[in-house]
Coordinates of C-alpha atoms in Angstrom, one line a residue:
M1 CA 144.3 27.8 -98.0
P2 CA 142.7 25.7 -95.3
D3 CA 141.7 22.1 -96.0
T4 CA 137.9 22.2 -96.2
T5 CA 137.6 18.4 -96.2
A6 CA 139.3 18.3 -92.7
L7 CA 137.0 21.0 -91.5
K8 CA 134.0 19.1 -92.7
S9 CA 135.1 15.9 -91.0
T10 CA 135.8 17.6 -87.7
D11 CA 132.7 19.7 -87.7
A12 CA 130.4 16.8 -88.6
P13 CA 127.7 16.0 -86.0
A14 CA 128.2 13.0 -83.7
T15 CA 127.1 9.7 -85.2
A16 CA 124.7 7.3 -83.6
V17 CA 127.7 5.3 -82.3
D18 CA 129.0 8.4 -80.3
A19 CA 125.5 9.2 -78.9
P20 CA 124.5 7.7 -75.6
L21 CA 123.0 4.2 -76.0
A22 CA 119.3 3.8 -75.5
T23 CA 118.2 1.4 -72.9
D24 CA 115.7 -1.0 -74.4
A25 CA 115.7 -3.5 -71.6
G26 CA 113.2 -1.7 -69.5
P27 CA 113.3 -1.5 -65.7
A28 CA 115.4 -3.9 -63.8
P29 CA 113.5 -6.9 -62.7
G30 CA 112.3 -6.7 -59.1
K31 CA 112.6 -9.2 -56.3
P32 CA 111.6 -12.7 -57.4
R33 CA 108.3 -13.9 -56.0
S34 CA 108.2 -16.7 -53.4
L35 CA 106.4 -19.9 -53.9
W36 CA 103.4 -18.7 -51.9
S37 CA 103.1 -15.3 -53.7
D38 CA 103.5 -17.1 -57.0
A39 CA 100.8 -19.6 -56.0
W40 CA 98.4 -16.7 -54.9
H41 CA 99.1 -15.0 -58.2
D42 CA 97.9 -18.1 -60.1
L43 CA 94.9 -18.8 -57.8
R44 CA 93.4 -15.4 -58.3
R45 CA 93.1 -16.1 -62.0
N46 CA 91.8 -19.6 -61.6
P47 CA 88.0 -19.9 -62.0
L48 CA 88.0 -23.2 -60.3
F49 CA 89.5 -21.6 -57.2
L50 CA 87.1 -18.6 -57.3
V51 CA 84.0 -20.7 -57.6
S52 CA 85.0 -23.2 -54.9
M53 CA 86.1 -20.4 -52.5
A54 CA 82.7 -18.6 -53.0
L55 CA 80.9 -21.8 -52.1
I56 CA 83.1 -22.5 -49.1
L57 CA 82.6 -19.0 -47.8
L58 CA 78.8 -19.4 -48.1
L59 CA 78.9 -22.7 -46.3
A60 CA 81.1 -21.3 -43.6
L61 CA 78.8 -18.3 -43.1
M62 CA 75.9 -20.8 -42.9
A63 CA 77.6 -22.8 -40.3
I64 CA 78.7 -19.9 -38.1
W65 CA 75.6 -17.7 -38.4
P66 CA 72.6 -19.9 -39.4
S67 CA 70.2 -17.3 -38.1
L68 CA 71.1 -15.1 -41.1
F69 CA 69.5 -17.6 -43.4
T70 CA 66.4 -18.8 -41.5
S71 CA 64.5 -17.9 -38.4
A72 CA 62.9 -21.3 -38.1
S73 CA 64.2 -23.9 -35.6
P74 CA 65.5 -27.2 -37.0
R75 CA 64.0 -29.1 -34.1
D76 CA 60.4 -27.7 -34.2
A77 CA 58.1 -30.6 -35.3
N78 CA 54.4 -30.4 -36.2
L79 CA 53.2 -33.8 -37.4
A80 CA 49.6 -32.8 -37.7
E81 CA 50.2 -29.9 -40.1
H82 CA 53.5 -30.5 -41.8
Y83 CA 54.0 -34.3 -42.2
L84 CA 55.9 -34.8 -45.4
Q85 CA 54.6 -31.5 -46.8
H86 CA 56.0 -31.0 -50.3
P87 CA 58.3 -28.1 -51.1
N88 CA 56.8 -24.7 -51.9
W89 CA 59.3 -23.5 -54.5
G90 CA 57.7 -20.0 -54.6
H91 CA 58.6 -19.2 -51.0
F92 CA 62.3 -18.7 -51.2
F93 CA 64.2 -19.1 -47.9
A94 CA 60.9 -19.6 -46.1
P95 CA 60.6 -22.6 -43.7
D96 CA 58.4 -24.5 -46.2
W97 CA 60.6 -23.7 -49.2
L98 CA 62.1 -27.2 -49.3
G99 CA 59.2 -28.9 -47.6
Y100 CA 59.0 -30.8 -44.3
D101 CA 60.3 -34.2 -43.3
G102 CA 58.6 -37.2 -41.7
Q103 CA 58.5 -35.6 -38.3
G104 CA 57.1 -32.3 -39.5
R105 CA 60.4 -30.4 -39.3
S106 CA 61.5 -27.8 -41.8
I107 CA 64.0 -29.3 -44.3
Y108 CA 65.4 -25.9 -45.1
A109 CA 66.1 -25.1 -41.5
R110 CA 67.8 -28.5 -41.0
V111 CA 69.9 -28.0 -44.1
V112 CA 71.1 -24.6 -42.8
Y113 CA 71.8 -25.8 -39.3
G114 CA 73.3 -29.1 -40.5
A115 CA 76.2 -27.3 -42.1
R116 CA 77.6 -26.5 -38.7
A117 CA 78.2 -30.2 -37.6
S118 CA 79.5 -31.4 -41.0
I119 CA 81.9 -28.5 -41.6
T120 CA 83.1 -28.5 -37.9
V121 CA 83.9 -32.2 -38.1
G122 CA 85.7 -31.8 -41.5
V123 CA 87.8 -28.8 -40.5
V124 CA 88.8 -29.9 -37.0
V125 CA 89.7 -33.4 -38.1
T126 CA 91.8 -31.9 -41.0
V127 CA 93.6 -29.7 -38.6
A128 CA 94.2 -32.5 -36.1
V129 CA 95.5 -35.0 -38.6
T130 CA 97.7 -32.4 -40.3
I131 CA 99.4 -31.5 -37.1
T132 CA 99.8 -35.1 -36.0
G133 CA 101.0 -36.3 -39.4
L134 CA 103.3 -33.4 -39.9
V135 CA 105.1 -33.9 -36.5
I136 CA 105.4 -37.7 -37.0
G137 CA 106.6 -37.3 -40.6
M138 CA 109.1 -34.6 -39.8
L139 CA 110.6 -36.6 -36.9
A140 CA 110.9 -39.8 -39.0
G141 CA 112.3 -38.0 -42.1
Y142 CA 114.8 -35.8 -40.3
F143 CA 116.3 -38.2 -37.7
G144 CA 116.1 -41.4 -39.8
G145 CA 117.6 -44.6 -38.3
W146 CA 115.6 -46.5 -35.7
I147 CA 113.3 -43.5 -35.1
D148 CA 112.3 -43.6 -38.8
T149 CA 111.9 -47.4 -38.7
L150 CA 109.7 -47.2 -35.6
L151 CA 107.5 -44.4 -36.7
S152 CA 107.1 -45.8 -40.2
R153 CA 106.0 -49.2 -38.9
V154 CA 103.5 -47.5 -36.6
T155 CA 102.2 -45.5 -39.6
D156 CA 101.9 -48.7 -41.6
V157 CA 99.9 -50.4 -38.9
F158 CA 97.4 -47.5 -38.8
F159 CA 97.4 -47.2 -42.6
G160 CA 96.4 -50.9 -42.8
V161 CA 93.2 -50.3 -40.9
P162 CA 90.2 -49.4 -43.2
F163 CA 89.2 -45.9 -42.2
I164 CA 85.4 -46.4 -42.1
V165 CA 85.6 -49.8 -40.4
G166 CA 88.1 -48.5 -37.8
A167 CA 85.9 -45.5 -37.0
M168 CA 82.9 -47.8 -36.7
V169 CA 84.7 -50.0 -34.2
I170 CA 85.8 -47.0 -32.1
L171 CA 82.4 -45.2 -32.2
T172 CA 80.5 -48.3 -31.1
S173 CA 82.4 -48.3 -27.9
F174 CA 80.8 -45.0 -26.9
E175 CA 77.3 -44.7 -25.6
E176 CA 77.0 -41.0 -26.5
R177 CA 78.4 -40.0 -29.9
S178 CA 78.8 -36.3 -29.8
V179 CA 80.6 -34.1 -32.4
W180 CA 83.9 -34.3 -30.5
V181 CA 83.7 -38.1 -30.1
V182 CA 83.4 -38.4 -33.9
I183 CA 86.2 -35.9 -34.4
L184 CA 88.6 -37.8 -32.1
S185 CA 87.8 -41.2 -33.7
M186 CA 88.4 -39.9 -37.2
A187 CA 91.5 -38.0 -36.3
F188 CA 92.9 -41.1 -34.5
L189 CA 92.9 -42.9 -37.9
G190 CA 93.3 -40.3 -40.5
W191 CA 96.9 -38.9 -40.1
T192 CA 98.8 -41.6 -41.9
S193 CA 98.7 -40.1 -45.5
I194 CA 100.0 -36.8 -44.3
A195 CA 102.7 -38.4 -42.3
R196 CA 104.0 -40.2 -45.4
V197 CA 103.9 -37.1 -47.5
A198 CA 105.7 -35.1 -44.8
R199 CA 108.4 -37.8 -44.3
G200 CA 109.2 -37.9 -48.0
S201 CA 109.4 -34.1 -48.3
V202 CA 111.6 -33.8 -45.2
I203 CA 114.0 -36.5 -46.5
T204 CA 114.5 -34.5 -49.7
I205 CA 114.8 -31.1 -48.0
K206 CA 117.2 -32.0 -45.2
Q207 CA 119.9 -32.6 -47.9
A208 CA 119.7 -29.1 -49.2
D209 CA 122.6 -26.7 -48.8
Y210 CA 120.9 -24.3 -46.5
V211 CA 120.1 -27.1 -44.0
V212 CA 123.6 -28.4 -44.1
A213 CA 124.9 -24.8 -43.6
A214 CA 122.6 -24.4 -40.6
K215 CA 123.9 -27.6 -39.0
A216 CA 127.5 -26.4 -39.6
L217 CA 126.8 -23.1 -37.9
G218 CA 125.6 -25.0 -34.8
A219 CA 121.8 -24.3 -35.2
S220 CA 119.7 -26.4 -32.8
T221 CA 117.5 -29.2 -34.1
T222 CA 114.4 -27.3 -33.1
R223 CA 115.5 -24.2 -35.1
I224 CA 116.4 -26.3 -38.1
L225 CA 113.1 -28.1 -38.1
T226 CA 110.9 -25.0 -37.5
R227 CA 112.9 -22.3 -39.5
H228 CA 114.4 -24.2 -42.4
I229 CA 112.6 -27.5 -43.0
L230 CA 109.0 -26.8 -42.0
P231 CA 108.4 -23.8 -44.3
N232 CA 109.8 -25.7 -47.3
A233 CA 108.1 -29.0 -46.5
I234 CA 104.6 -27.8 -45.7
A235 CA 103.4 -27.1 -49.3
P236 CA 102.7 -30.8 -50.3
V237 CA 101.1 -31.3 -46.8
I238 CA 98.7 -28.5 -47.4
V239 CA 97.7 -29.9 -50.7
V240 CA 96.9 -33.3 -49.3
A241 CA 95.1 -31.8 -46.3
T242 CA 92.8 -29.6 -48.5
I243 CA 91.8 -32.5 -50.7
A244 CA 91.3 -34.8 -47.7
L245 CA 88.9 -32.3 -46.0
G246 CA 86.1 -33.1 -48.3
G247 CA 86.7 -36.8 -47.7
Y248 CA 86.3 -36.3 -43.9
I249 CA 83.0 -34.5 -44.5
A250 CA 81.8 -37.4 -46.6
A251 CA 83.0 -39.9 -44.0
E252 CA 81.0 -38.1 -41.3
A253 CA 77.9 -38.2 -43.4
T254 CA 78.5 -41.9 -44.1
L255 CA 78.9 -42.8 -40.4
S256 CA 75.8 -40.8 -39.5
F257 CA 73.9 -42.5 -42.3
L258 CA 74.9 -45.9 -40.9
G259 CA 73.7 -44.9 -37.5
I260 CA 77.2 -45.0 -35.9
G261 CA 78.2 -41.4 -36.3
L262 CA 76.4 -38.4 -35.0
A263 CA 73.1 -39.0 -33.3
E264 CA 70.0 -36.9 -32.3
P265 CA 69.6 -34.2 -31.1
T266 CA 72.6 -33.1 -33.2
V267 CA 71.5 -31.7 -36.5
S268 CA 73.5 -33.3 -39.3
W269 CA 73.0 -33.9 -43.0
G270 CA 74.0 -37.6 -42.5
I271 CA 71.3 -38.0 -39.9
D272 CA 68.7 -36.5 -42.2
V273 CA 69.7 -38.8 -45.0
S274 CA 69.5 -41.8 -42.7
S275 CA 66.1 -40.9 -41.4
A276 CA 64.7 -40.2 -44.9
K277 CA 65.7 -43.5 -46.5
D278 CA 62.3 -45.0 -45.7
Q279 CA 60.5 -42.1 -47.5
L280 CA 62.4 -42.5 -50.8
R281 CA 59.4 -43.6 -52.8
N282 CA 56.7 -41.3 -51.6
A283 CA 58.8 -38.3 -50.7
P284 CA 62.2 -38.5 -52.4
Y285 CA 63.0 -34.8 -51.8
V286 CA 63.4 -35.5 -48.1
L287 CA 66.5 -37.6 -48.9
V288 CA 67.7 -35.8 -52.0
I289 CA 68.0 -32.3 -50.6
P290 CA 70.5 -33.2 -47.7
S291 CA 72.3 -35.5 -50.0
V292 CA 72.8 -32.7 -52.5
M293 CA 74.2 -30.5 -49.8
V294 CA 76.7 -33.1 -48.8
S295 CA 77.7 -33.5 -52.5
I296 CA 78.1 -29.7 -53.0
T297 CA 80.2 -29.3 -49.8
V298 CA 82.5 -32.2 -50.7
L299 CA 82.8 -31.0 -54.3
S300 CA 83.7 -27.5 -53.2
F301 CA 86.6 -28.6 -51.0
L302 CA 87.8 -31.1 -53.6
M303 CA 87.8 -28.3 -56.3
F304 CA 89.6 -26.0 -53.8
G305 CA 92.2 -28.7 -53.1
D306 CA 92.8 -29.3 -56.8
A307 CA 93.3 -25.6 -57.4
V308 CA 95.8 -25.3 -54.6
R309 CA 97.6 -28.4 -55.9
N310 CA 97.9 -26.9 -59.3
A311 CA 99.2 -23.7 -57.9
L312 CA 101.8 -25.2 -55.6
D313 CA 103.1 -28.0 -57.8
P314 CA 105.7 -26.6 -60.2
K315 CA 105.1 -29.6 -62.5
M316 CA 101.5 -28.4 -63.1
R317 CA 102.6 -25.0 -64.4

């Protein structure tokens, strides 16, 4: 008689051990994100970045196409009808919305057109000092030796000159102070901080394995600097540059307020603040409105720089 126990044991269904294993790990992880994609992923979810970026885009649009915001001219003056005329808050975006200054000019039109000079100075100076400081810092940090000593001492000499005082000395030597004269004077003195940051970053990166391997493979110095060191050293430089941009806009307004920066017929918020200081008691809005615009612009770029710093700095995560 056949053994039923053996039949039962052979005919038994496969246990969970014999069945194919279920994969609970999910899909395989994809390619790891780079520093820039990871930073963009964080910036898109940062309210500070979104608010500052919206304000910067509005200011940039105002500087590039001021005619989209007003049809009035910032230089049209009518003392007989509009001398220190108070704001008409009910007429939004009209020439008399923010009132008129001591020369009968529309404050709203001058606020709109004044954005061009201030933002142009801030952006161009930032680009110039970033390029200058990055080149000097990379050369000093990569080559070391007497090149590092020479460039570092030159940087220390420029760093020891107070920025506003040095710009005042340079600007007083020019009879006509146009936008480009102000830009050159500020860029001549403002590159030192970025040079120091770039130098420290390059000194750290040049000891990395991929840089040593590139040297061993016979890569040229130009290729090593542009393909291996620059992409990895530029992140802290961008952080410093974005934060400094707001400071350059404030510096331009300060120099114009002191009567040493931009001058008429250029339309600038600093010029308007300087010309309105005598009307502070009887018409404070003439001084307050351009001052508020300077504050909003500087604050926007500072918030933008803080958001970029938090996104690019691993220690802030």
